[in-house]
mmCIF file of C-alpha atoms in Angstrom:
data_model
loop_
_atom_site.group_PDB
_atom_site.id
_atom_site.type_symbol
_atom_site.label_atom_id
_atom_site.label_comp_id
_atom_site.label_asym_id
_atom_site.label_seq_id
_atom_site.Cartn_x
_atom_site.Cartn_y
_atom_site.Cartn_z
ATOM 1 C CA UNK D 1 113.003 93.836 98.795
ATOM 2 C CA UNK D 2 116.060 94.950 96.321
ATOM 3 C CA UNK D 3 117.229 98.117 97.424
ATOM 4 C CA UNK D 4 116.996 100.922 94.401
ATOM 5 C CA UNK D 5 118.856 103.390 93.493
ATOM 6 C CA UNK D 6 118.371 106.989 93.087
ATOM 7 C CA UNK D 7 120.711 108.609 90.051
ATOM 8 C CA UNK D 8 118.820 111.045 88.607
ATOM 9 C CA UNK D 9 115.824 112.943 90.171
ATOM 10 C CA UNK D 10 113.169 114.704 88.396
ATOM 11 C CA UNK D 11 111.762 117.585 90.928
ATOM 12 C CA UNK D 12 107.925 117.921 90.306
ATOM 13 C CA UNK D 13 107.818 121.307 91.479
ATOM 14 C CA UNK D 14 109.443 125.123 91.046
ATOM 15 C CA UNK D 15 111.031 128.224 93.356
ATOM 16 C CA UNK D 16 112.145 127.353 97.155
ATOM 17 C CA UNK D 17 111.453 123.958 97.578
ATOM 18 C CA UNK D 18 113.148 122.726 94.287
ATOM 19 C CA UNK D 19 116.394 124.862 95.129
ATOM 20 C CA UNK D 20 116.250 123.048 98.626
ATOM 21 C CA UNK D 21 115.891 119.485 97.058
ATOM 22 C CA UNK D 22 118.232 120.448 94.293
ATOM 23 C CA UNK D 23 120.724 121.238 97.189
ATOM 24 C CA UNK D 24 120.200 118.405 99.347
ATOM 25 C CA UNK D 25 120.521 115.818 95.922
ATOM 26 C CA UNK D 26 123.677 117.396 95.071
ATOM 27 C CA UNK D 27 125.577 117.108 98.264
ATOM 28 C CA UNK D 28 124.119 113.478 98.016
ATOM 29 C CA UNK D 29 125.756 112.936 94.598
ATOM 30 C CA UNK D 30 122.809 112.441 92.658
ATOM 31 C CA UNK D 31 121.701 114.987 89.675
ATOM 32 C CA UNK D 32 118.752 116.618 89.011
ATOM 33 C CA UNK D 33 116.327 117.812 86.309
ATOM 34 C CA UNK D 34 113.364 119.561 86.538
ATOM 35 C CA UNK D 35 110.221 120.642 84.325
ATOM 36 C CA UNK D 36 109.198 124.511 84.229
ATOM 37 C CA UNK D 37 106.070 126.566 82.650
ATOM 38 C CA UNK D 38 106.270 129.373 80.523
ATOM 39 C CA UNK D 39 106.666 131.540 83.683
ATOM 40 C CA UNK D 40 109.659 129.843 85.376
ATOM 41 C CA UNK D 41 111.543 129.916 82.158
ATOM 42 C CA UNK D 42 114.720 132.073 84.084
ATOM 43 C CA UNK D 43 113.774 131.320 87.802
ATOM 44 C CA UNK D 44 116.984 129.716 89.419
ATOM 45 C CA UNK D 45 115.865 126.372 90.678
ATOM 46 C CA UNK D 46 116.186 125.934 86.313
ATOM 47 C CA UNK D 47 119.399 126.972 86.268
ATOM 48 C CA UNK D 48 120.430 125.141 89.549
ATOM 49 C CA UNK D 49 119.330 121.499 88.096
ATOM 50 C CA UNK D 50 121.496 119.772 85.979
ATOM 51 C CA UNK D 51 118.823 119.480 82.995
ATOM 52 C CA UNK D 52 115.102 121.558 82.401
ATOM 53 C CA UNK D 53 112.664 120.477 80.288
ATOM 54 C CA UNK D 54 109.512 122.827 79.342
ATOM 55 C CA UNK D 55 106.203 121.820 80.587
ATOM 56 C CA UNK D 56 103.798 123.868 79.414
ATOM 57 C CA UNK D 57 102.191 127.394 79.642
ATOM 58 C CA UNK D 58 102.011 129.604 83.014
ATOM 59 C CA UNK D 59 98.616 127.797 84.442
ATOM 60 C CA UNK D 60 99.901 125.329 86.569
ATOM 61 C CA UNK D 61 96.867 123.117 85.744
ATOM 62 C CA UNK D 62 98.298 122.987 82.467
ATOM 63 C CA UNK D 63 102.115 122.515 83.383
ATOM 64 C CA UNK D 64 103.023 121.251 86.758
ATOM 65 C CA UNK D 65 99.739 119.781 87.809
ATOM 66 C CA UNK D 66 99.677 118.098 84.625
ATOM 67 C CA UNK D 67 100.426 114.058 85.844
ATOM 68 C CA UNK D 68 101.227 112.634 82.423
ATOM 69 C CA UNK D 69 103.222 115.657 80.869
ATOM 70 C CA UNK D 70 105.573 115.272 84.502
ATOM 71 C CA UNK D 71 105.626 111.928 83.765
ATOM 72 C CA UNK D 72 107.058 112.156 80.531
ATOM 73 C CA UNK D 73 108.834 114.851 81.179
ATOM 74 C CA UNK D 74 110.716 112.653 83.400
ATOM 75 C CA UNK D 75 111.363 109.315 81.232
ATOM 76 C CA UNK D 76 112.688 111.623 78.877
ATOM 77 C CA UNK D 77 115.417 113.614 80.955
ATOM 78 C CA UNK D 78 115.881 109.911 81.687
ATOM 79 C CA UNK D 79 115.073 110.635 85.833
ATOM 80 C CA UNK D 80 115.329 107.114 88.267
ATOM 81 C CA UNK D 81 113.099 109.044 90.976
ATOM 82 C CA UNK D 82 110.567 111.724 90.778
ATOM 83 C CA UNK D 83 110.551 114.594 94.154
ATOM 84 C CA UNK D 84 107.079 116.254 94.317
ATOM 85 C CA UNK D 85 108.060 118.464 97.247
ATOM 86 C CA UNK D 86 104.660 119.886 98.603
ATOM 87 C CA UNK D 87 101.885 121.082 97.229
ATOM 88 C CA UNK D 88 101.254 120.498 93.707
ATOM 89 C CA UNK D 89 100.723 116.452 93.493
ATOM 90 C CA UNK D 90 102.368 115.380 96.561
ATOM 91 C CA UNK D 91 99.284 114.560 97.597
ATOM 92 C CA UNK D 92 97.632 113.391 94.528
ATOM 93 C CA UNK D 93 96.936 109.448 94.635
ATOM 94 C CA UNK D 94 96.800 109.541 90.743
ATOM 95 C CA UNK D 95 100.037 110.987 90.204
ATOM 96 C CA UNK D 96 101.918 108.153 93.003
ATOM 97 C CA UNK D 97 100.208 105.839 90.922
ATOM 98 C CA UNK D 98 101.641 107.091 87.586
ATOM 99 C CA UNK D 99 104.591 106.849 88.937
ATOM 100 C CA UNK D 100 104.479 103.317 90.096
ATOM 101 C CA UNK D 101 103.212 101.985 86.830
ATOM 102 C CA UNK D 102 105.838 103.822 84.999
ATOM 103 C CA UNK D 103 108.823 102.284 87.175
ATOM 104 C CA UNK D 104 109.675 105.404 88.812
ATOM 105 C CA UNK D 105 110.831 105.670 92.110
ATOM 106 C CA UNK D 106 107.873 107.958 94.215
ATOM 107 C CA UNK D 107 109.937 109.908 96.926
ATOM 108 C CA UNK D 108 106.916 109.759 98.855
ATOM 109 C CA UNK D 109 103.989 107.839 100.567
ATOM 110 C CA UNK D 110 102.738 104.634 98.306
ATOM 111 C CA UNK D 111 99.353 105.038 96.729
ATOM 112 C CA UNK D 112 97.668 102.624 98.768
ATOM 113 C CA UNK D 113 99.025 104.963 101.825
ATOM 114 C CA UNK D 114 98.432 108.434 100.356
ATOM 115 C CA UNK D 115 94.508 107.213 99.187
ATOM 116 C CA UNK D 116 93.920 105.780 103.107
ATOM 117 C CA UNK D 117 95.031 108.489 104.672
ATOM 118 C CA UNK D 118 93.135 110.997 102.334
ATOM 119 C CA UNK D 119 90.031 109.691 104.359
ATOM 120 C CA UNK D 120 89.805 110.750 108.310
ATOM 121 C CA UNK D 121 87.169 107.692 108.378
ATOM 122 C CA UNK D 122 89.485 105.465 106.849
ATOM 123 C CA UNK D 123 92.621 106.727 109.152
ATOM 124 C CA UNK D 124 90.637 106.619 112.224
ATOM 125 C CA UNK D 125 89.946 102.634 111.372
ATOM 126 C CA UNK D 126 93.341 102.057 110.432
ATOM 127 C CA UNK D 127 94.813 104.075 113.836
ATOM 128 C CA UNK D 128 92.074 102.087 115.832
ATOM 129 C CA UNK D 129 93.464 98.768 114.435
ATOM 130 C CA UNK D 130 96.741 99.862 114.964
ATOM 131 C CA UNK D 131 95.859 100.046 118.860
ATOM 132 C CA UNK D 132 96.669 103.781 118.446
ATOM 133 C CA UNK D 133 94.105 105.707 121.019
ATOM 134 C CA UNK D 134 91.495 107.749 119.576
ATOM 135 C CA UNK D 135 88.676 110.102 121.032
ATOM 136 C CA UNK D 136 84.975 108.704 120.957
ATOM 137 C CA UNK D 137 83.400 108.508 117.590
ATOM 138 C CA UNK D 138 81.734 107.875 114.838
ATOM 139 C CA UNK D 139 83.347 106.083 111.573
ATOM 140 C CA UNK D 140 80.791 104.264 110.048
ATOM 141 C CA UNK D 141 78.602 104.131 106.766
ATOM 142 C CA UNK D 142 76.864 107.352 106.414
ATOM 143 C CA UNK D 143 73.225 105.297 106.516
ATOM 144 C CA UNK D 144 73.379 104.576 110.094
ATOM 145 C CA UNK D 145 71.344 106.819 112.441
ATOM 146 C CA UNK D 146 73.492 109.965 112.830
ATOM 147 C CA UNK D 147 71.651 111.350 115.837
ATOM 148 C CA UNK D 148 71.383 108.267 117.703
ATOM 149 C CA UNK D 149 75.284 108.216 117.364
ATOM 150 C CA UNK D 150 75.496 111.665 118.218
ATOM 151 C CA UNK D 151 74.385 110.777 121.391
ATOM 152 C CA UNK D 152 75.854 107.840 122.162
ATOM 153 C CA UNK D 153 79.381 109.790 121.744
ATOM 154 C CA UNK D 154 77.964 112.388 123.993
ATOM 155 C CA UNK D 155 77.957 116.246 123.257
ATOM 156 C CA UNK D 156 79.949 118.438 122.543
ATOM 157 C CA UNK D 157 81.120 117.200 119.436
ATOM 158 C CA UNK D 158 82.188 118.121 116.175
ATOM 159 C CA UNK D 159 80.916 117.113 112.512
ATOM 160 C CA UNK D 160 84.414 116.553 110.218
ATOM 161 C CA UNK D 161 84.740 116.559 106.261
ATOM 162 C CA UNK D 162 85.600 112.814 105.497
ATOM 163 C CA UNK D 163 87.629 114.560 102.893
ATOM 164 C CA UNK D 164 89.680 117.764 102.558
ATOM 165 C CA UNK D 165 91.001 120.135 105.331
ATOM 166 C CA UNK D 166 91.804 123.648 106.317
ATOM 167 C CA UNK D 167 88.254 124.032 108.672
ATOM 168 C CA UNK D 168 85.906 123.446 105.829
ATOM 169 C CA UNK D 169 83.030 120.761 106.331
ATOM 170 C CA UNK D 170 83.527 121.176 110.075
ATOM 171 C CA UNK D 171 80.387 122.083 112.869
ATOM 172 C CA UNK D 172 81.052 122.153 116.389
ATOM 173 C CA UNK D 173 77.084 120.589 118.497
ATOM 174 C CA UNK D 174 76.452 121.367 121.861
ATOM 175 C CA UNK D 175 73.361 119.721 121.946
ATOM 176 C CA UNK D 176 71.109 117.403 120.193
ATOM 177 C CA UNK D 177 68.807 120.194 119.394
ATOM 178 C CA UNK D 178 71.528 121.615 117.365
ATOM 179 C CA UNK D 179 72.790 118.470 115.287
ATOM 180 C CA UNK D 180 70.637 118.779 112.203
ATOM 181 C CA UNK D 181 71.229 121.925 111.406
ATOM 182 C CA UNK D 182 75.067 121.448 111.428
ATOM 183 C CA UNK D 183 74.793 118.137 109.853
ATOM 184 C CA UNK D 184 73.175 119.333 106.726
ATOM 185 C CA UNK D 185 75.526 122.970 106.921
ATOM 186 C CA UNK D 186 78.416 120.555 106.913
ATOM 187 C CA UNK D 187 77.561 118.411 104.355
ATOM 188 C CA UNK D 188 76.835 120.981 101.956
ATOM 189 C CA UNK D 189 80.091 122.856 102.585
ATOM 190 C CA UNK D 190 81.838 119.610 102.369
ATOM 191 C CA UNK D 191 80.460 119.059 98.866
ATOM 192 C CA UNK D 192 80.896 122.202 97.585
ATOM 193 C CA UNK D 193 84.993 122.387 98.545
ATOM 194 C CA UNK D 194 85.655 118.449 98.122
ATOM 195 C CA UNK D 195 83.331 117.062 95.692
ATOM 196 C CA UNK D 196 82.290 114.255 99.020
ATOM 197 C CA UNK D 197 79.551 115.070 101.423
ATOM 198 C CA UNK D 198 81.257 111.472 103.979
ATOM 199 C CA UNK D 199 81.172 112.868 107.058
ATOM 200 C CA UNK D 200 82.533 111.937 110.735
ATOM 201 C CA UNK D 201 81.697 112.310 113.840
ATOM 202 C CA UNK D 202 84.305 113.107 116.892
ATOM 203 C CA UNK D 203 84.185 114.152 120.780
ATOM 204 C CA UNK D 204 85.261 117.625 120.991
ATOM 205 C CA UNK D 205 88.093 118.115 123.623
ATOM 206 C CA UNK D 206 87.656 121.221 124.885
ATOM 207 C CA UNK D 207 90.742 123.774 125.561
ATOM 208 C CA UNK D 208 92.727 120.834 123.917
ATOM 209 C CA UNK D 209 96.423 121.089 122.766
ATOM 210 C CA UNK D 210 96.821 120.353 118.956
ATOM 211 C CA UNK D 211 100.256 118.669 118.852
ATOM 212 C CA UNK D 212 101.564 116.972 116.202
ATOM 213 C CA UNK D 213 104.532 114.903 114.939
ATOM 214 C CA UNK D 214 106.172 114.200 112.156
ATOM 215 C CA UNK D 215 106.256 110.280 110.895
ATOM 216 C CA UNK D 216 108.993 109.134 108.378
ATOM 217 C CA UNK D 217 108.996 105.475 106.707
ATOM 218 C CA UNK D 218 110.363 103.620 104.114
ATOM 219 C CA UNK D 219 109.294 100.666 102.230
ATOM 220 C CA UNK D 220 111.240 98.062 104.241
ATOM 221 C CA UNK D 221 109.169 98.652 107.185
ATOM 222 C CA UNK D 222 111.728 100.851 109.088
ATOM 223 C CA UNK D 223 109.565 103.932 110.522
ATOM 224 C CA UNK D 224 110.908 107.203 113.023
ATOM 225 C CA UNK D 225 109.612 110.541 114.002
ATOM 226 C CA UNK D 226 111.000 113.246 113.880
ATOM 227 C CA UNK D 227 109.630 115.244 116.678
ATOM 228 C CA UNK D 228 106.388 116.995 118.084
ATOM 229 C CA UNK D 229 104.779 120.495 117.672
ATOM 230 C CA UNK D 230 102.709 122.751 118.949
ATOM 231 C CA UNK D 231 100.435 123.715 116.232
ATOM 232 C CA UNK D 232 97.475 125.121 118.764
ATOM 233 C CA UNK D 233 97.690 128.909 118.282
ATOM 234 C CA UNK D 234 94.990 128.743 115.005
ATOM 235 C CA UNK D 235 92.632 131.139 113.285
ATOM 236 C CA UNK D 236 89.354 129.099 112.010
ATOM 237 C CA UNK D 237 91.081 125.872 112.646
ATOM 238 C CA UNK D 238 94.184 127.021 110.405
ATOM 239 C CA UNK D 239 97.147 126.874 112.014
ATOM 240 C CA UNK D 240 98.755 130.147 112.461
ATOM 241 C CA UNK D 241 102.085 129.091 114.543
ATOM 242 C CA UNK D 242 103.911 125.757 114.720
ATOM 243 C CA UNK D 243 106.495 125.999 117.931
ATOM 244 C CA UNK D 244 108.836 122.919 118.281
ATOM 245 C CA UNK D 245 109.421 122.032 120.361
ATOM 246 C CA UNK D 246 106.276 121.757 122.278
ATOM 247 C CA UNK D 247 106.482 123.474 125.583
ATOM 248 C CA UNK D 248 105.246 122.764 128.425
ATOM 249 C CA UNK D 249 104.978 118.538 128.058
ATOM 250 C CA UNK D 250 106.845 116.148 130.001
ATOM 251 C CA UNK D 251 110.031 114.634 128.426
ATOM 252 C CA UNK D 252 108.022 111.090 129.411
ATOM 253 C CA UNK D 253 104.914 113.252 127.769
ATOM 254 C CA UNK D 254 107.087 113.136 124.690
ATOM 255 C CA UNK D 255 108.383 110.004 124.174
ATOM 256 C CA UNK D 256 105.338 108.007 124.802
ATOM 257 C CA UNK D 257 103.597 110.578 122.237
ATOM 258 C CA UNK D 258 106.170 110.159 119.883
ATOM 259 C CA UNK D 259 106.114 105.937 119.863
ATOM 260 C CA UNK D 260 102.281 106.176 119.640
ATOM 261 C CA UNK D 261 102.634 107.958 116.048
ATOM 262 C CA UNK D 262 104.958 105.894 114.871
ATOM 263 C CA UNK D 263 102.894 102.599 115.975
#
């Protein structure tokens, strides 16, 4: 694959993070340019980048979460690559894809990878063909017998959103008494934040550790972490303090932990 290179970035994004990427392209040699709303007109990440174009008003619905006015923003300041920092549409598998079609570099995950991993069901298949461990579960089409796979993971277990995050669409079932109830509470809170009522079913671990690492790859195939943390101090299943590194696991702990994630 023809290696590409990056010129000029276009920054999809305002404040701290742009400054930091406008930083970091600078002392790499390459310029920047950024879009702004209404409200950003003076902030300094538009006076740090080498060229600002304006977006739109103050709503960031209609400005910076706006896929084809950033995309046209950045053919016409002429950008190679487009940085969506986080937040905004870093996550957004329309906005990779705009991207692609208009033969602009994404500094990011691929469509393809970004619509996959959207999906616990779909990343639990993919980590489970990967050979990459996972805790007893359920992954299936949602018209298979829910209770009878309940059961067969054993209790206690926890209902998960398909879709979407931060606790929401999530039931914890101590018993098979209590699975219906949760099933349906899930369901309908999984709807009403995500727009997807797809559920999954996991073992709960009990007084678990919630570690996690950070995964890096590139589109030649060449992949690396960049190190565990401890993310288990959490309020509601939101993470309240991340503390890397982890304490209290084995340097062995560590590096088989750290070649599992990038497997």
């Amino acid at each position: 694959m023809p290696v590409q290179t990056i010129n000029r970035l276009f920054i999809a994004n305002r404040g701290e993070i742009a400054c930091r990427i406008i930083r970091t392209a600078r002392a790499m040699g390459i310029t920047t340019c950024v879009g702004y709303s209404e409200a950003d007109a003076n902030a300094l990440f538009v006076r740090m980048s080498d060229a600002a174009l304006y977006l739109g008003p103050a709503e960031p619905a209609k400005s910076y979460l706006d896929v084809q006015k950033v995309i046209d923003a950045a053919k016409e300041l002429s950008a190679d690559a487009i940085h969506p920092g986080f937040g905004f549409l870093s996550e957004n598998t329309d906005f990779a894809k705009a991207c692609e079609e208009a033969g602009i570099i994404f500094v990011g995950p691929n469509s393809a990878a970004i619509l996959s991993m959207g999906s616990k069901k779909e990343a639990r298949q993919i980590m489970q063909k990967a050979g990459v461990p996972c805790v007893p579960g359920f992954d299936g089409k949602m018209s298979a017998d829910l209770r009878q796979e309940a059961e067969r993971i054993g209790f206690p277990l926890l209902i998960k959103a398909s879709f979407g995050g931060g606790g929401k669409g999530m039931r914890r079932v101590s018993n098979i008494e209590e699975f219906d109830e949760a099933l349906e509470r899930a369901q309908s809170e999984a709807k009403y934040a995500f727009g997807n009522d797809d559920i999954i079913l996991e073992r709960l671990v009990e007084n678990a550790r919630h570690v996690e690492v950070q995964v890096f790859g590139d589109k030649h195939g060449n992949t690396v972490h960049m190190g565990e943390r401890d993310c288990s101090m959490q309020r509601r299943h939101q993470k309240v303090v991340e503390e890397a590194p982890a304490v209290g696991i084995t340097e062995k702990q560590r590096e088989k932990i750290g070649k599992t994630c990038v497997k």
